[in-house]
PDB file of C-alpha atoms and ligand atoms in Angstrom:
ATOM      1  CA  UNK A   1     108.324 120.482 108.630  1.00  0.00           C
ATOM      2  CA  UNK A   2     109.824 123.272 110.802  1.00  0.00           C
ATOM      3  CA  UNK A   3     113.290 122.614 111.841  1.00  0.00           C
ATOM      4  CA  UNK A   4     113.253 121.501 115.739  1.00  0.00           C
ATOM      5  CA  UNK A   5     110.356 119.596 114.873  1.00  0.00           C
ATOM      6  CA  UNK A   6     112.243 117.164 112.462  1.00  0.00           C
ATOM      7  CA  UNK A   7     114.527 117.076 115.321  1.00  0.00           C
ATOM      8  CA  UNK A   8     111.827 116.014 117.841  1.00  0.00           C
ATOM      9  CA  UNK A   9     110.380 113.950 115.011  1.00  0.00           C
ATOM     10  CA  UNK A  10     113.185 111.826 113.932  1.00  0.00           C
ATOM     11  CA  UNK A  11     113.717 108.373 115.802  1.00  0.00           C
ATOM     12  CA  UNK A  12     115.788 105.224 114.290  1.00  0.00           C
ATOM     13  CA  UNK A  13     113.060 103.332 112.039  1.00  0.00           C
ATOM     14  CA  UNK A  14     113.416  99.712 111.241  1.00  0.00           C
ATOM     15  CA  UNK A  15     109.632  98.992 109.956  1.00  0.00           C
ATOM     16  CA  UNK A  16     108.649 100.483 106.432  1.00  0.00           C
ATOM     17  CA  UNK A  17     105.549  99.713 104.217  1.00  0.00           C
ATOM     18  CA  UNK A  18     105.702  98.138 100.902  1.00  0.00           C
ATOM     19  CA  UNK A  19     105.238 101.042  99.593  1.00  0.00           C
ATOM     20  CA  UNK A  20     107.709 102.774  97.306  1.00  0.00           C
ATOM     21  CA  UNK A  21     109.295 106.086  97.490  1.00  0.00           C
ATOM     22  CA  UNK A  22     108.282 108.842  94.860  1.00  0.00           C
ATOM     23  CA  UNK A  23     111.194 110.083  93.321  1.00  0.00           C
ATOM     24  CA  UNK A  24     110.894 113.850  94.074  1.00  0.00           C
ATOM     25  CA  UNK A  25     111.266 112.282  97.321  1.00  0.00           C
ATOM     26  CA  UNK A  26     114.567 110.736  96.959  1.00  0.00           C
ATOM     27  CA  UNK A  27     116.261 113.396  94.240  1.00  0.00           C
ATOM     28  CA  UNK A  28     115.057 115.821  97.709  1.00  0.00           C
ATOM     29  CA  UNK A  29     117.354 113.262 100.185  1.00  0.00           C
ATOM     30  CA  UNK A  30     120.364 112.743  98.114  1.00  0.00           C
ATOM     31  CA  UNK A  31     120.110 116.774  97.408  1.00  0.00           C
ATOM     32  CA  UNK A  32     119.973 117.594 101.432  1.00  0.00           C
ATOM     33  CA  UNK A  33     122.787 114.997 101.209  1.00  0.00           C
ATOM     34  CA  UNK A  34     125.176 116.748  98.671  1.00  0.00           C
ATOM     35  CA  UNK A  35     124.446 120.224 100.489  1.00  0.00           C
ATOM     36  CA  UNK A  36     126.354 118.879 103.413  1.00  0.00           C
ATOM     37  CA  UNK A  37     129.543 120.549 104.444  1.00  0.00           C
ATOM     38  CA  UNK A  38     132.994 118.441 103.927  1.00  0.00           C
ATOM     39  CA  UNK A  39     136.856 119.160 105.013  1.00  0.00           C
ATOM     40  CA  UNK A  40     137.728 121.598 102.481  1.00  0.00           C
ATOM     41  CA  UNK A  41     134.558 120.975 100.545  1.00  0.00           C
ATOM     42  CA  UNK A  42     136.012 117.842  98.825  1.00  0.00           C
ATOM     43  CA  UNK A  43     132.920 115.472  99.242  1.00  0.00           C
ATOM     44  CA  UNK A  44     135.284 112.767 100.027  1.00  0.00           C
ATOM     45  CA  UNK A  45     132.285 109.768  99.780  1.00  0.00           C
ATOM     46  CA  UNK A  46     129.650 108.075  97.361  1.00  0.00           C
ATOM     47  CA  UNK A  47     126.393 107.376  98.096  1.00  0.00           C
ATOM     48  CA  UNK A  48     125.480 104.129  96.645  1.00  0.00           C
ATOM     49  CA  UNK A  49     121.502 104.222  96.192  1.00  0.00           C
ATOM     50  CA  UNK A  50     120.091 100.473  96.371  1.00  0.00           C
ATOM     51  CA  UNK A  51     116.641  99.101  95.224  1.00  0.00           C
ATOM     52  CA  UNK A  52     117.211  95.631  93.884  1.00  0.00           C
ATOM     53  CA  UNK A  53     116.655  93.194  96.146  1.00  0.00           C
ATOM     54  CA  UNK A  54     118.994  90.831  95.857  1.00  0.00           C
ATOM     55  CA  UNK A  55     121.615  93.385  96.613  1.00  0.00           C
ATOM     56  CA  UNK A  56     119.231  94.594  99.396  1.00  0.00           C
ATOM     57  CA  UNK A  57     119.313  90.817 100.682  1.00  0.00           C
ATOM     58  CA  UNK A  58     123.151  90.774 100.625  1.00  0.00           C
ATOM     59  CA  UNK A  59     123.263  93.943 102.845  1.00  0.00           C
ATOM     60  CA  UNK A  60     121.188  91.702 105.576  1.00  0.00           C
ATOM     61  CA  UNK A  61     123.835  88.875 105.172  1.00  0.00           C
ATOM     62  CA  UNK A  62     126.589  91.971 105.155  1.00  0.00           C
ATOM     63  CA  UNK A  63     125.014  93.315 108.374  1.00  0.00           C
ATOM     64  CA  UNK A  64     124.445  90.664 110.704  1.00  0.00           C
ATOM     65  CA  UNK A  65     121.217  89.937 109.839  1.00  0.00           C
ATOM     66  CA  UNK A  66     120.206  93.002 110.294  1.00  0.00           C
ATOM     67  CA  UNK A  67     116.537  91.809 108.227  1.00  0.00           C
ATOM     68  CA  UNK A  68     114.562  95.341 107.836  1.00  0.00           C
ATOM     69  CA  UNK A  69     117.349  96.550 105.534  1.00  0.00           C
ATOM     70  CA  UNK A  70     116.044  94.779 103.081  1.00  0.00           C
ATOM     71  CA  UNK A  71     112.009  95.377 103.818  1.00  0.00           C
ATOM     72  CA  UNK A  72     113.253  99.198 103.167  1.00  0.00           C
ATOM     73  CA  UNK A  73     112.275 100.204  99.490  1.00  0.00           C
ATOM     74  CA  UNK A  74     115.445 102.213  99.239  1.00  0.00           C
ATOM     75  CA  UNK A  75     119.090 101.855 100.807  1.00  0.00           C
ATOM     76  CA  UNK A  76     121.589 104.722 100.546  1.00  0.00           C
ATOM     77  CA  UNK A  77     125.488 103.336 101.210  1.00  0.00           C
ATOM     78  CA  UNK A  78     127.479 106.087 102.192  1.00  0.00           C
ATOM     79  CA  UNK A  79     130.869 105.085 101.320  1.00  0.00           C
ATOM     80  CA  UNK A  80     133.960 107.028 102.585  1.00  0.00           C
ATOM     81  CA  UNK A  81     136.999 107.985  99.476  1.00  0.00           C
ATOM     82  CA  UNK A  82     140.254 108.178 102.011  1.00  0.00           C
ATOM     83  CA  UNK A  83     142.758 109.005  98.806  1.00  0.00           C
ATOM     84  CA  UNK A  84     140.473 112.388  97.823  1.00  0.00           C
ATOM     85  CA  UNK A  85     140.987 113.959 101.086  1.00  0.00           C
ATOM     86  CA  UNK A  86     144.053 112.169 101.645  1.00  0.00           C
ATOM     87  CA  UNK A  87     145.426 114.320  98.258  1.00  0.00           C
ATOM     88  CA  UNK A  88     144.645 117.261 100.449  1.00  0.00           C
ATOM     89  CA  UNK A  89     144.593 116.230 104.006  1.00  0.00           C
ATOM     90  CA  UNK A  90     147.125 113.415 104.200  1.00  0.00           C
ATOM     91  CA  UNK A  91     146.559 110.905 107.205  1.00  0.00           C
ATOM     92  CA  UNK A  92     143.915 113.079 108.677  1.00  0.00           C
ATOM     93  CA  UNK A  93     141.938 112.876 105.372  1.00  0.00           C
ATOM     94  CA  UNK A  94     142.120 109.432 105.436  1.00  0.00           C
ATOM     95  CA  UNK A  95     141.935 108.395 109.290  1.00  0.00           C
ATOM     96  CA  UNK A  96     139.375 111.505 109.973  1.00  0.00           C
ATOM     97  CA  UNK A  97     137.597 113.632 107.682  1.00  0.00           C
ATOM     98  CA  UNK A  98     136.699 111.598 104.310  1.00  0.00           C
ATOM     99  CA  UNK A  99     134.345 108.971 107.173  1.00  0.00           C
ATOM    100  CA  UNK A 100     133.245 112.950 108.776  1.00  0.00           C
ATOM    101  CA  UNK A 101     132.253 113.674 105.304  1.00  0.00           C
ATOM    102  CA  UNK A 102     130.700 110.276 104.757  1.00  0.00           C
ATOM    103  CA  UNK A 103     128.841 110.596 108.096  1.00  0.00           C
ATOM    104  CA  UNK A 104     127.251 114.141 107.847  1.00  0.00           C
ATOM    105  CA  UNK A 105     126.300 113.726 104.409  1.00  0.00           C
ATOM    106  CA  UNK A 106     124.055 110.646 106.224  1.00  0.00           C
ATOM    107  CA  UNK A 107     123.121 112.742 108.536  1.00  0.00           C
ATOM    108  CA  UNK A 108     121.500 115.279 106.261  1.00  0.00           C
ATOM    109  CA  UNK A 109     119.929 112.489 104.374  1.00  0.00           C
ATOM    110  CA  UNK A 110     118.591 110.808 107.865  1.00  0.00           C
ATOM    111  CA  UNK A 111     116.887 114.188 108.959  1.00  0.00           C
ATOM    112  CA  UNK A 112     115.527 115.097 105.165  1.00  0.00           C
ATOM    113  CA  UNK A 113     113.799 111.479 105.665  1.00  0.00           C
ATOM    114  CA  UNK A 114     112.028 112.464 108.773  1.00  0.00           C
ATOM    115  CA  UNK A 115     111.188 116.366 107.137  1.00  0.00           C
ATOM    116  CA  UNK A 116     109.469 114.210 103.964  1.00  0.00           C
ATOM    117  CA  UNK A 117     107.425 111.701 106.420  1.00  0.00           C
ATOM    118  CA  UNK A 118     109.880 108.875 105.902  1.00  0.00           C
ATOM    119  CA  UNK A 119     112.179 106.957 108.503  1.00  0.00           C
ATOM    120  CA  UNK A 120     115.337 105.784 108.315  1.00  0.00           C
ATOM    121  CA  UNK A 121     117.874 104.409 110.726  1.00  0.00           C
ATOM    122  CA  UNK A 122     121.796 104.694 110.366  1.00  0.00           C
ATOM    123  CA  UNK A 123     122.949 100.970 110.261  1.00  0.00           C
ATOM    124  CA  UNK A 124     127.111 100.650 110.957  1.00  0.00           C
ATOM    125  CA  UNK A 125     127.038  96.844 112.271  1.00  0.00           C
ATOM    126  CA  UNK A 126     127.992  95.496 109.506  1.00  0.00           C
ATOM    127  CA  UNK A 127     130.634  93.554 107.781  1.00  0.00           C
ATOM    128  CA  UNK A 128     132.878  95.823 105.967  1.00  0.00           C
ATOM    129  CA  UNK A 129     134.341  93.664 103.031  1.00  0.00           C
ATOM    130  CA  UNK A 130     131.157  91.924 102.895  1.00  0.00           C
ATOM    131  CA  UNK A 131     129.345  95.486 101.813  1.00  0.00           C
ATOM    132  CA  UNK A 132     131.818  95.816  99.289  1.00  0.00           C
ATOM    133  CA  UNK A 133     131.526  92.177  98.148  1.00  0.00           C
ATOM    134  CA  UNK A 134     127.617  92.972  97.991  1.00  0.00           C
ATOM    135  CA  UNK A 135     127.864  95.925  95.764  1.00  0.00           C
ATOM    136  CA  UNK A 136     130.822  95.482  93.849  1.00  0.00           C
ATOM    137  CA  UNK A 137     132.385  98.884  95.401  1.00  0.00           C
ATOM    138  CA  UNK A 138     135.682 100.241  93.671  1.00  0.00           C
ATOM    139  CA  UNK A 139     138.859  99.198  96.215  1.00  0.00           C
ATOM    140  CA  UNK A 140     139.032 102.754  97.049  1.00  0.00           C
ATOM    141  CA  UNK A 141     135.614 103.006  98.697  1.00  0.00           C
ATOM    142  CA  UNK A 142     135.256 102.585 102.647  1.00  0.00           C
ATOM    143  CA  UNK A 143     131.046 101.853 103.454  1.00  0.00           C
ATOM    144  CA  UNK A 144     130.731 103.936 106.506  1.00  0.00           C
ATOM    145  CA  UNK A 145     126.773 103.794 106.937  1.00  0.00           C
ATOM    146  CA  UNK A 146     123.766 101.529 105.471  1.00  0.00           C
ATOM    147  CA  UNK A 147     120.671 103.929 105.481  1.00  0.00           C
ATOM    148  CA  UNK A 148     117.510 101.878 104.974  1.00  0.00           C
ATOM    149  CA  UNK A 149     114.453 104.571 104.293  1.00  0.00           C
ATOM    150  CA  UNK A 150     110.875 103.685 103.529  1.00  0.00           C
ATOM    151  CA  UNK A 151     107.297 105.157 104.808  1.00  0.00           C
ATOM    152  CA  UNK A 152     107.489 104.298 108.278  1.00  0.00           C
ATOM    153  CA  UNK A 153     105.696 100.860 109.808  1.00  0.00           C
ATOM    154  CA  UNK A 154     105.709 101.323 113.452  1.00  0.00           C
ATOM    155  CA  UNK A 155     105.418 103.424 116.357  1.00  0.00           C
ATOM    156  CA  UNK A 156     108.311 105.707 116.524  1.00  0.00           C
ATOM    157  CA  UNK A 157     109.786 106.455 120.404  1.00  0.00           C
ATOM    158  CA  UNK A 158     112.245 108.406 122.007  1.00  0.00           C
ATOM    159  CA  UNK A 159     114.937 106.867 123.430  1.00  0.00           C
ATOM    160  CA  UNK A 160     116.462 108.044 126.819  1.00  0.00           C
ATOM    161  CA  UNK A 161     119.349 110.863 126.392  1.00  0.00           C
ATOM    162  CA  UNK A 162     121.955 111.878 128.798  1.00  0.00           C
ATOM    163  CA  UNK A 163     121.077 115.235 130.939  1.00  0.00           C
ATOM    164  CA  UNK A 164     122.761 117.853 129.647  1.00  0.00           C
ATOM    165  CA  UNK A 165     125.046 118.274 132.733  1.00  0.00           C
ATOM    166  CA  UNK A 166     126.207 114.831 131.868  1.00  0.00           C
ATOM    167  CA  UNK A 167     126.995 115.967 128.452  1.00  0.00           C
ATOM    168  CA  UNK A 168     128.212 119.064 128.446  1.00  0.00           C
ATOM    169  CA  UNK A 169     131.738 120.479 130.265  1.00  0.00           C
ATOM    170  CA  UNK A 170     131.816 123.939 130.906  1.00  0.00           C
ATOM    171  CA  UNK A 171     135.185 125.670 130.735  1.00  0.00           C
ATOM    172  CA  UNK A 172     136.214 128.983 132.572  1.00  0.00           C
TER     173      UNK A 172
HETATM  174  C1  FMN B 201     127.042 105.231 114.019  1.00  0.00           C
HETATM  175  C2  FMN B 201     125.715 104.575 114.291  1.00  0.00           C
HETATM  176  C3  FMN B 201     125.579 103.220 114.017  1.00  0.00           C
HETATM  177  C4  FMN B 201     124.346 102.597 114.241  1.00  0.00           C
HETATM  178  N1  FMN B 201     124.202 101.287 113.892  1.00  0.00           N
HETATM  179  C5  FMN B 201     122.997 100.693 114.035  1.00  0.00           C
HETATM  180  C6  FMN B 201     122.805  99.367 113.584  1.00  0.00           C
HETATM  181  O1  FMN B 201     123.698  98.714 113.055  1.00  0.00           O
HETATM  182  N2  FMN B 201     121.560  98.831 113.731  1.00  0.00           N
HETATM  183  C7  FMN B 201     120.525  99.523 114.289  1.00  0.00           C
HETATM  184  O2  FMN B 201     119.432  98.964 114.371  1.00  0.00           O
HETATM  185  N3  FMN B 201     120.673 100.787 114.726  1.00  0.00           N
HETATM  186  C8  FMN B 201     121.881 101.398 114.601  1.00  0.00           C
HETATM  187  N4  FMN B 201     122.049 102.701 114.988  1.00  0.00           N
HETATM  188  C9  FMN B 201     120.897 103.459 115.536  1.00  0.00           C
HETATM  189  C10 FMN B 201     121.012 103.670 117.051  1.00  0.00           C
HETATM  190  O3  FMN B 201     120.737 102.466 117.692  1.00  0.00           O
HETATM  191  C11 FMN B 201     120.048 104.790 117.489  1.00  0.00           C
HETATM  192  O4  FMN B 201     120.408 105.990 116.850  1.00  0.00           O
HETATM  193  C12 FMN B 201     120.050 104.996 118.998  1.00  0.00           C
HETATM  194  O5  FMN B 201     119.579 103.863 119.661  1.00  0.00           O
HETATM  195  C13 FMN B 201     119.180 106.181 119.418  1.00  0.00           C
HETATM  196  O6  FMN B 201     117.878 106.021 118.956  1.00  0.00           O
HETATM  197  P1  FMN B 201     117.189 107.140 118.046  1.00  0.00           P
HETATM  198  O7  FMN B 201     118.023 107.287 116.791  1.00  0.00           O
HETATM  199  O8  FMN B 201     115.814 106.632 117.750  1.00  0.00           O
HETATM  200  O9  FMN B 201     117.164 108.418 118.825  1.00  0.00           O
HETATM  201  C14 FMN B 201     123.263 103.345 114.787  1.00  0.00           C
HETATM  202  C15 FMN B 201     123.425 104.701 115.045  1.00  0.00           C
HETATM  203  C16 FMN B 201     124.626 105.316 114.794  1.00  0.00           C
HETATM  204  C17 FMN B 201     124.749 106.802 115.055  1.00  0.00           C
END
């Protein structure tokens, strides 16, 4: 899929068949993923890639209920690491860049979805020690994002966006 067509193409997507993803699929999304930039390149996060259900089913309880999480055949965790790009950064590693890292490696990963005919939808309502309770995730690990992704069970829409004069400041 052409570039500014994933963009028109891509839409939050909380319905997915029962039908699973093929793995050239996935190795493709956590590739996109890992090709993402980070603050000084330090990749300060862990995807945690989730199938089992019962750990799928805790991510509902984690997230508020949040129930298509765990009709999604696959859920990517993007956890932030604070210390790595606090070794480097300091407090702006932790406070800032190691969740920027976290986030834009989702990102990547939530637009490869769309360009491979899959949808996805960033979850962050969610209870934070109760993700790490659910997956057993090292002390060290923030969850920044849930990423549910499956072949897509409803009719995507746009939502409404800002007009660009809204958005945008211009600055002599
Ligand atoms: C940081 C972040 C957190 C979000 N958390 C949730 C969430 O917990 N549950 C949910 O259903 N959607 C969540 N969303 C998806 C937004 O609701 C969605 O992106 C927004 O309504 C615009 O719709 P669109 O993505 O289809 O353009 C989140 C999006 C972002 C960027």
């Amino acid at each position: 899929m052409e570039f500014f067509e994933v963009l028109k193409e891509r839409h939050s997507i909380r319905a997915y068949k029962a039908q699973d993803i093929e793995e050239e699929k996935i190795n493709a999304i956590l590739n996109a993923a890992n090709s993402a930039p980070s603050a000084g390149n330090l990749q300060a996060y862990k995807i945690y890639k989730v199938v089992n259900r019962e750990k799928k089913s805790k991510l509902v309880w984690a997230a508020f209920g949040q129930s298509f999480i765990e009709k999604a055949p696959l859920c990517l965790v993007f956890c932030a690491h604070p210390q790595r790009s606090a070794q480097k950064y300091g407090r702006r590693g932790v406070e800032l860049y190691s969740i920027q890292d976290a986030t834009i490696a989702a990102t990547f990963a939530h637009l490869t979805a769309t360009a491979l005919g899959l949808g996805s939808v960033f979850v962050g309502a969610f209870n934070e020690k109760e993700v790490k309770k659910a997956l057993s995730l090292p002390r060290e690990l923030k969850p920044i994002i849930i990423l549910p992704v499956g072949y897509i069970d409803e009719i995507p829409y746009s939502s409404p966006r800002k007009s660009l004069n809204e958005l945008v400041v211009e600055i002599d």
